Coordinates of C-alpha atoms in Angstrom, one line a residue:
X1 CA 107.5 71.2 104.9
X2 CA 110.9 72.7 104.4
X3 CA 113.7 72.7 107.0
X4 CA 113.3 76.4 107.3
X5 CA 109.7 76.2 108.3
X6 CA 108.0 75.8 111.7
X7 CA 104.5 74.4 111.6
X8 CA 103.7 74.2 115.3
X9 CA 100.2 73.0 114.7
X10 CA 101.5 69.7 113.4
X11 CA 103.8 69.0 116.4
X12 CA 103.1 66.0 118.7
X13 CA 105.3 64.6 121.4
X14 CA 104.5 61.0 122.0
X15 CA 107.8 59.3 122.1
X16 CA 108.8 57.1 125.1
X17 CA 112.5 57.3 124.5
X18 CA 114.6 59.1 127.1
X19 CA 116.1 62.4 126.2
X20 CA 119.9 62.2 126.3
X21 CA 122.1 65.2 125.9
X22 CA 124.9 63.1 124.5
X23 CA 122.9 62.5 121.3
X24 CA 122.9 66.2 120.7
X25 CA 126.5 66.7 121.4
X26 CA 127.7 63.8 119.2
X27 CA 127.3 65.9 116.0
X28 CA 126.9 69.6 115.1
X29 CA 123.4 70.9 115.3
X30 CA 122.3 73.8 113.1
X31 CA 119.3 76.0 113.9
X32 CA 117.4 74.4 111.0
X33 CA 118.4 71.0 112.2
X34 CA 117.0 71.7 115.6
X35 CA 113.7 72.9 114.2
X36 CA 113.2 69.6 112.4
X37 CA 114.7 67.3 115.0
X38 CA 114.0 69.0 118.3
X39 CA 110.5 70.4 117.9
X40 CA 109.4 69.0 121.2
X41 CA 110.5 72.2 122.9
X42 CA 108.7 74.5 120.5
X43 CA 105.4 74.1 122.2
X44 CA 106.5 74.8 125.7
X45 CA 103.9 77.5 126.2
X46 CA 101.2 74.9 125.8
X47 CA 102.4 72.5 128.5
X48 CA 104.5 74.4 131.1
X49 CA 103.8 77.4 133.4
X50 CA 105.3 80.6 131.9
X51 CA 107.2 81.4 135.0
X52 CA 109.1 78.1 134.8
X53 CA 110.0 78.5 131.2
X54 CA 111.3 82.1 131.9
X55 CA 113.4 80.8 134.7
X56 CA 114.7 78.0 132.6
X57 CA 115.5 80.0 129.4
X58 CA 116.4 83.5 130.4
X59 CA 116.3 86.2 133.0
X60 CA 113.9 89.1 132.6
X61 CA 110.3 89.9 132.1
X62 CA 107.9 87.5 130.3
X63 CA 107.6 87.9 126.5
X64 CA 104.3 89.6 125.8
X65 CA 104.7 90.9 122.3
X66 CA 107.4 91.4 119.7
X67 CA 107.0 95.2 119.4
X68 CA 107.8 96.8 116.1
X69 CA 106.7 99.9 114.2
X70 CA 103.9 99.7 111.7
X71 CA 105.2 98.9 108.3
X72 CA 104.0 97.7 104.9
X73 CA 102.8 94.2 104.4
X74 CA 102.1 92.0 101.4
X75 CA 99.4 89.3 101.2
X76 CA 100.0 86.8 98.4
X77 CA 96.9 84.9 97.3
X78 CA 97.5 81.9 95.1
X79 CA 94.6 80.8 92.9
X80 CA 95.6 77.1 92.7
X81 CA 94.8 75.0 89.6
X82 CA 95.3 77.6 86.8
X83 CA 92.5 80.2 86.7
X84 CA 90.9 80.9 83.3
X85 CA 92.0 84.5 82.7
X86 CA 89.8 85.0 79.6
X87 CA 86.7 84.3 81.6
X88 CA 87.9 86.5 84.4
X89 CA 88.9 89.6 82.5
X90 CA 86.7 89.2 79.5
X91 CA 87.5 90.7 76.0
X92 CA 83.8 91.1 75.3
X93 CA 84.3 93.4 72.3
X94 CA 86.3 90.7 70.3
X95 CA 84.1 88.3 68.4
X96 CA 87.0 85.8 68.2
X97 CA 86.6 85.2 71.9
X98 CA 83.0 84.0 71.4
X99 CA 84.0 82.0 68.3
X100 CA 86.5 80.1 70.4
X101 CA 84.1 79.5 73.3
X102 CA 80.6 79.1 71.9
X103 CA 79.3 77.4 75.1
X104 CA 81.3 78.9 78.0
X105 CA 82.1 82.5 77.0
X106 CA 80.7 85.2 79.3
X107 CA 78.2 87.4 77.5
X108 CA 79.0 91.0 76.8
X109 CA 75.8 92.0 78.5
X110 CA 76.7 90.3 81.8
X111 CA 80.4 91.4 82.0
X112 CA 81.1 94.1 84.5
X113 CA 82.5 96.7 82.1
X114 CA 86.0 98.2 82.9
X115 CA 86.1 100.1 79.6
X116 CA 84.7 99.6 76.1
X117 CA 86.7 96.4 75.5
X118 CA 87.0 94.3 78.6
X119 CA 85.1 93.6 81.8
X120 CA 85.2 91.5 84.9
X121 CA 83.3 88.2 85.4
X122 CA 79.7 89.1 86.7
X123 CA 80.4 87.3 90.0
X124 CA 83.2 89.7 90.8
X125 CA 81.1 92.6 92.0
X126 CA 83.3 93.1 95.1
X127 CA 86.4 93.6 93.1
X128 CA 84.6 95.8 90.5
X129 CA 83.8 98.1 93.4
X130 CA 87.5 98.2 94.3
X131 CA 88.3 98.9 90.7
X132 CA 85.9 101.8 90.5
X133 CA 87.4 103.3 93.7
X134 CA 90.9 103.1 92.3
X135 CA 92.1 100.4 94.6
X136 CA 92.4 97.5 92.1
X137 CA 95.2 97.2 89.5
X138 CA 94.8 94.5 86.9
X139 CA 98.0 93.5 85.1
X140 CA 97.0 91.7 81.9
X141 CA 98.8 89.0 79.9
X142 CA 101.2 88.0 82.7
X143 CA 103.4 84.9 82.1
X144 CA 107.0 83.9 81.2
X145 CA 109.0 82.7 78.2
X146 CA 108.6 79.1 77.0
X147 CA 105.5 78.5 79.2
X148 CA 105.1 75.1 80.9
X149 CA 101.7 73.6 81.2
X150 CA 102.6 71.3 84.1
X151 CA 101.0 72.4 87.4
X152 CA 104.0 71.4 89.4
X153 CA 106.7 72.9 87.1
X154 CA 104.8 76.1 86.4
X155 CA 104.1 76.6 90.1
X156 CA 107.8 76.0 90.8
X157 CA 108.7 78.7 88.3
X158 CA 106.4 81.2 90.0
X159 CA 107.5 80.2 93.5
X160 CA 111.2 80.5 92.8
X161 CA 110.9 83.3 90.3
X162 CA 113.3 81.3 88.1
X163 CA 113.0 79.1 85.0
X164 CA 116.0 77.1 86.2
X165 CA 115.3 73.8 87.7
X166 CA 116.1 72.7 91.3
X167 CA 116.3 76.3 92.7
X168 CA 116.5 75.7 96.5
X169 CA 114.9 78.9 97.6
X170 CA 111.7 80.8 96.9
X171 CA 111.4 84.5 96.0
X172 CA 109.7 85.4 99.3
X173 CA 112.2 83.4 101.3
X174 CA 115.0 85.3 99.6
X175 CA 113.2 88.5 100.3
X176 CA 113.0 87.7 104.0
X177 CA 116.7 86.7 104.0
X178 CA 117.7 89.9 102.2
X179 CA 115.8 92.0 104.8
X180 CA 116.6 89.8 107.8
X181 CA 118.4 92.5 109.8
X182 CA 116.0 95.3 109.1
X183 CA 113.2 93.7 111.1
X184 CA 113.9 91.3 114.0
X185 CA 110.3 90.1 114.6
X186 CA 109.9 86.3 114.2
X187 CA 106.5 87.1 112.6
X188 CA 107.9 88.7 109.5
X189 CA 106.2 86.0 107.4
X190 CA 103.4 83.6 107.9
X191 CA 101.5 81.0 105.9
X192 CA 97.8 80.7 106.5
X193 CA 97.3 77.0 106.1
X194 CA 99.0 73.7 106.8
X195 CA 101.5 73.4 104.0
X196 CA 104.3 75.9 103.6
X197 CA 104.5 77.1 99.9
X198 CA 107.8 76.9 98.1
X199 CA 107.9 80.7 97.8
X200 CA 109.0 80.8 101.4
X201 CA 111.9 78.3 101.1
X202 CA 115.0 80.1 102.4
X203 CA 118.5 79.7 103.7
X204 CA 118.0 81.6 107.0
X205 CA 114.4 82.6 107.6
X206 CA 111.8 80.7 109.6
X207 CA 108.2 81.0 108.5
X208 CA 105.4 79.4 110.5
X209 CA 102.2 77.9 109.1
X210 CA 99.0 78.2 111.1
X211 CA 95.3 78.1 110.6
X212 CA 94.4 80.3 113.5
X213 CA 96.3 82.1 116.3
X214 CA 94.0 80.5 118.8
X215 CA 95.1 77.0 117.8
X216 CA 98.7 77.8 117.2
X217 CA 101.0 75.8 119.5
X218 CA 101.8 72.3 120.6
X219 CA 99.1 69.8 119.7
X220 CA 98.8 66.7 121.8
X221 CA 96.5 63.8 122.6
X222 CA 94.8 64.4 125.9
X223 CA 95.6 60.8 127.0
X224 CA 99.4 61.6 127.0
X225 CA 99.2 65.1 128.4
X226 CA 100.8 64.2 131.8
X227 CA 103.5 62.2 130.1
X228 CA 104.2 65.0 127.6
X229 CA 104.5 67.5 130.4
X230 CA 106.9 65.4 132.3
X231 CA 109.1 64.8 129.3
X232 CA 109.0 68.5 128.4
X233 CA 110.1 69.4 131.9
X234 CA 112.9 66.8 131.7
X235 CA 114.0 68.4 128.4
X236 CA 114.1 71.9 129.9
X237 CA 115.9 70.9 133.0
X238 CA 118.4 68.9 131.1
X239 CA 119.3 71.4 128.5
X240 CA 118.2 74.9 129.3
X241 CA 120.7 75.4 132.1
X242 CA 123.4 74.6 129.5
X243 CA 122.7 77.8 127.5
X244 CA 126.1 79.3 128.5
X245 CA 128.1 76.4 127.2
X246 CA 127.9 77.4 123.6
X247 CA 127.6 75.1 120.6
X248 CA 124.6 72.8 120.2
X249 CA 123.2 73.3 123.6
X250 CA 123.2 77.0 123.4
X251 CA 121.6 76.9 120.0
X252 CA 119.0 74.5 121.4
X253 CA 118.1 76.9 124.2
X254 CA 118.1 80.0 121.9
X255 CA 115.9 78.4 119.3
X256 CA 113.5 77.1 121.9
X257 CA 113.3 80.5 123.5
X258 CA 112.5 82.2 120.2
X259 CA 109.8 79.6 119.4
X260 CA 108.2 79.9 122.8
X261 CA 108.3 83.7 122.6
X262 CA 106.8 83.8 119.2
X263 CA 103.8 81.7 120.4
X264 CA 103.2 83.8 123.4
X265 CA 103.6 87.0 121.4
X266 CA 101.1 85.8 118.8
X267 CA 98.4 84.9 121.2
X268 CA 98.8 88.1 123.3
X269 CA 98.9 90.4 120.3
X270 CA 96.0 88.9 118.4
X271 CA 93.7 88.5 121.4
X272 CA 92.1 91.9 121.0
X273 CA 91.4 91.8 117.3
X274 CA 87.8 92.5 116.2
X275 CA 86.9 92.3 112.5
X276 CA 85.4 95.5 111.2
X277 CA 83.9 94.0 108.1
X278 CA 81.7 90.9 107.4
X279 CA 83.8 88.1 105.8
X280 CA 82.1 85.4 103.7
X281 CA 81.7 82.2 105.6
X282 CA 84.0 80.2 103.3
X283 CA 87.5 78.9 103.7
X284 CA 89.1 81.9 101.9
X285 CA 87.1 84.4 103.9
X286 CA 88.3 82.7 107.1
X287 CA 91.9 82.7 105.9
X288 CA 91.9 86.3 105.0
X289 CA 90.3 87.2 108.3
X290 CA 93.2 85.4 110.0
X291 CA 95.6 87.4 107.8
X292 CA 94.0 90.6 108.9
X293 CA 94.3 89.5 112.5
X294 CA 98.0 88.9 112.1
X295 CA 98.6 92.2 110.2
X296 CA 96.6 94.4 112.6
X297 CA 98.3 93.0 115.7
X298 CA 101.6 94.9 115.2
X299 CA 103.8 91.9 115.2
X300 CA 105.9 93.2 112.4
X301 CA 104.2 91.0 109.8
X302 CA 105.7 91.6 106.4
X303 CA 104.3 88.8 104.2
X304 CA 101.2 86.6 104.6
X305 CA 100.5 83.8 102.2
X306 CA 97.1 82.3 101.5
X307 CA 96.1 79.6 99.0
X308 CA 92.7 78.8 97.5
X309 CA 92.1 76.1 95.0
X310 CA 89.7 74.5 92.5
X311 CA 90.6 76.5 89.4
X312 CA 91.6 73.5 87.3
X313 CA 88.4 73.7 85.2
X314 CA 88.7 71.0 82.6
X315 CA 85.0 70.4 82.7
X316 CA 81.8 72.3 83.4
X317 CA 83.8 75.5 83.9
X318 CA 81.1 78.1 83.8
X319 CA 79.4 77.1 87.1
X320 CA 82.5 76.1 88.9
X321 CA 84.5 79.2 88.0
X322 CA 81.6 81.5 88.7
X323 CA 81.4 80.2 92.3
X324 CA 85.2 80.4 92.8
X325 CA 85.5 84.0 91.4
X326 CA 82.6 85.2 93.5
X327 CA 84.0 83.6 96.6
X328 CA 87.5 85.2 95.8
X329 CA 86.1 88.6 95.0
X330 CA 83.8 88.7 98.1
X331 CA 86.6 87.7 100.4
X332 CA 89.1 90.2 99.0
X333 CA 86.5 93.0 99.2
X334 CA 85.8 92.1 102.8
X335 CA 89.5 92.0 103.6
X336 CA 90.1 95.4 102.1
X337 CA 87.0 96.8 104.0
X338 CA 88.4 95.5 107.3
X339 CA 91.8 96.9 106.7
X340 CA 90.3 100.3 105.7
X341 CA 88.2 100.4 108.9
X342 CA 91.4 99.4 110.9
X343 CA 93.3 102.3 109.3
X344 CA 95.7 100.0 107.4
X345 CA 94.4 100.0 103.8
X346 CA 97.4 102.1 102.6
X347 CA 99.8 99.8 104.4
X348 CA 98.7 96.4 103.0
X349 CA 99.0 95.2 99.4
X350 CA 97.2 92.0 98.2
X351 CA 98.5 90.3 95.1
X352 CA 96.9 87.3 93.4
X353 CA 98.6 84.8 91.0
X354 CA 97.9 81.5 89.4
X355 CA 100.3 79.1 87.7
X356 CA 98.9 79.5 84.2
X357 CA 95.8 80.6 82.3
X358 CA 93.7 78.3 80.1
X359 CA 93.7 77.6 76.4
X360 CA 91.8 80.0 74.2
X361 CA 89.4 77.3 72.8
X362 CA 87.0 75.5 75.0
X363 CA 87.3 71.7 75.1
X364 CA 84.6 69.0 74.5
X365 CA 83.7 68.9 78.2
X366 CA 82.6 72.6 78.4
X367 CA 85.8 73.4 80.1
X368 CA 89.3 74.6 79.2
X369 CA 92.7 72.9 79.3
X370 CA 96.1 74.2 80.6
X371 CA 97.2 77.4 78.8
X372 CA 99.6 80.2 79.3
X373 CA 99.2 83.9 80.3
X374 CA 96.6 85.4 82.6
X375 CA 95.9 88.4 84.8
X376 CA 97.4 89.4 88.1
X377 CA 95.3 91.5 90.6
X378 CA 96.8 93.9 93.0
X379 CA 94.6 95.5 95.7
X380 CA 95.4 98.3 98.1
X381 CA 95.0 101.9 99.0
X382 CA 98.5 102.8 98.0
X383 CA 98.2 101.8 94.3
X384 CA 97.0 103.5 91.2
X385 CA 94.1 101.4 90.1
X386 CA 93.4 100.6 86.5
X387 CA 94.4 98.2 83.7
X388 CA 98.1 97.6 82.9
X389 CA 99.5 95.9 79.9
X390 CA 97.9 95.1 76.7
X391 CA 94.8 92.8 76.6
X392 CA 96.0 89.5 75.3
X393 CA 95.0 89.0 71.7
X394 CA 92.7 86.0 71.0
X395 CA 93.6 86.3 67.3
X396 CA 97.4 86.6 67.3
X397 CA 98.3 83.4 69.2
X398 CA 101.5 81.5 69.7
X399 CA 102.5 78.4 67.7
X400 CA 100.5 76.2 70.1
X401 CA 97.3 78.3 69.8
X402 CA 97.8 79.9 73.2
X403 CA 97.8 83.5 74.4
X404 CA 101.1 85.3 74.1
X405 CA 102.3 86.8 77.4
X406 CA 102.9 90.6 77.4
X407 CA 104.5 91.0 80.9
X408 CA 106.9 88.8 82.7
X409 CA 105.5 87.9 86.1
X410 CA 108.9 88.8 87.6
X411 CA 108.2 92.4 86.5
X412 CA 105.3 92.3 88.9
X413 CA 107.5 90.9 91.7
X414 CA 110.2 93.4 90.9
X415 CA 107.8 96.3 91.1
X416 CA 106.4 95.0 94.5
X417 CA 109.9 94.6 95.9
X418 CA 111.2 97.9 94.7
X419 CA 108.2 100.2 94.9
X420 CA 106.3 98.7 97.8
X421 CA 109.1 97.4 100.1
X422 CA 112.0 99.5 99.0
X423 CA 114.2 96.5 98.4
X424 CA 116.6 96.1 95.5
X425 CA 115.0 93.5 93.3
X426 CA 118.4 92.2 92.3
X427 CA 118.9 90.9 95.9
X428 CA 115.9 88.7 95.5
X429 CA 115.5 88.0 91.8
X430 CA 119.1 88.1 90.7
X431 CA 118.5 90.6 88.0
X432 CA 116.2 93.6 87.4
X433 CA 113.0 93.4 85.4
X434 CA 111.1 96.3 84.0
X435 CA 108.8 97.9 86.6
X436 CA 105.2 98.8 86.3
X437 CA 103.8 102.2 87.3
X438 CA 101.1 100.8 89.6
X439 CA 102.0 102.7 92.8
X440 CA 100.9 106.2 93.6

C-alpha cells in the first residue's frame, strides 16, 4: 500500500504502548506520514460514540454525507495476467489465425459476429448485447512501443502511463491531483479490493481500498475491544483539543476528522442502495455491484478500480479463458443494466485493460505465452459503440513473431481524460496523444 492510500479494512490497534504527544512533536508530520503512522484514529467511528467524536474534533452538526452534484465516473477493470486478445476478438475470416492455433482457435461458426471479419468469444453474450445496442466500443491492437513481456514491468507501464522506470505516480493518481480542487469529496476515487493499484499512486490524493461499505472501518479483535476503546479515547482526549495549536497536532486532528467523516458518509450514503439488476454470484460480480453502490450514492465518486485475474493462460487456455470471459462479460452486462435502471448509464464509463496480449502461435501445452497488443473495451451510454483501430494482422508480425500494436494505450487514456472528464491530458500524461472518436 502506498503512503497516499488509506485501507481502513486492514487497520488494527493492538499496541500496549502509551500514546505520547511528545513523539509527534519531535519531528514534522506530514498528512501522508500521519496516514501511515497514526492510523489508530482513522477508525474512530467504529469504537466511539459519534457525539463524543464531534465534540472532540469540531463544532457543528454530525457528518452524514459528503454532498456533491452528480458527475461522470470511470470504472477501470484490470484483467490481470495478460488476456489473449486473439481469442477474445477473433479474426475468424483469416486462415492464418487457424494455422497458428490448430488446437485452441475459436471456430468461425461459434464466434459472435461483429462484422464479416471479426467476432467476440462465444462466452461473451452479455457484451455482444451491449455492442449491438451501441454501448460497447472495442479498440483493437492496443499496446506501446518496444513491448515488455514481464507482467510486473508491463503493468507498471500501463499503471504509470510511462515507459520510463521508477515513475513514482500513477496516471489515475495524477488525474486526481490535477482535479483536486474541482471536487472536494474524499470519495473521488476508490479501489474495490485489498491492494491499491499503482495507477492510484499520487503526491496529494488519498484513495481508500474496501471490499464493501458495510465492512469499511476499523477492524479489531473482539478480545481487545475494551482496551482499544480506552486507547482511542486517550488518543482523542490527548490530541484533538490541540487542533488550534497548528503544526503536527492540527494536522493530526484534521486528518482524523476527514477519515472519520469519510467513513460515516460512506455508510450513510450507501445504506439505501438496492441493485436493479441481477449480478453473477462471482467475485467480479460482487466487486462491480460494490462499485455501483458507491457510484449511485452521490458521494462524488470519480474513479472506481476493480481487478480480476487468472488470464495468464500458459496451459489449457480454451476452457480457462472461456470461463473467465463469460464471467467478465456477464458481470459487465449486469453492471450496465443496473446503472441504466438507476438512470446513470450515460454518466459512467467502464474501461478494461490487460498488461499484454498473448503470442500468435499456441504453445505445446494448448495455451499461449506472453505477447504484445490486445483489445481495450469501453462500455457506457455516452459512447459511440463499434470497432476502432485496425484488426491486428496475424500475418504481418513484428521481428519476434508477435502482433504489431496499432494504437498506443495512452491514446485511450488521453481520450478518456479529455472527452469524458474534460481534463487536459497533458496535465496527467505529460504530453498529448492522438484521441479516438469514441464519444458521442
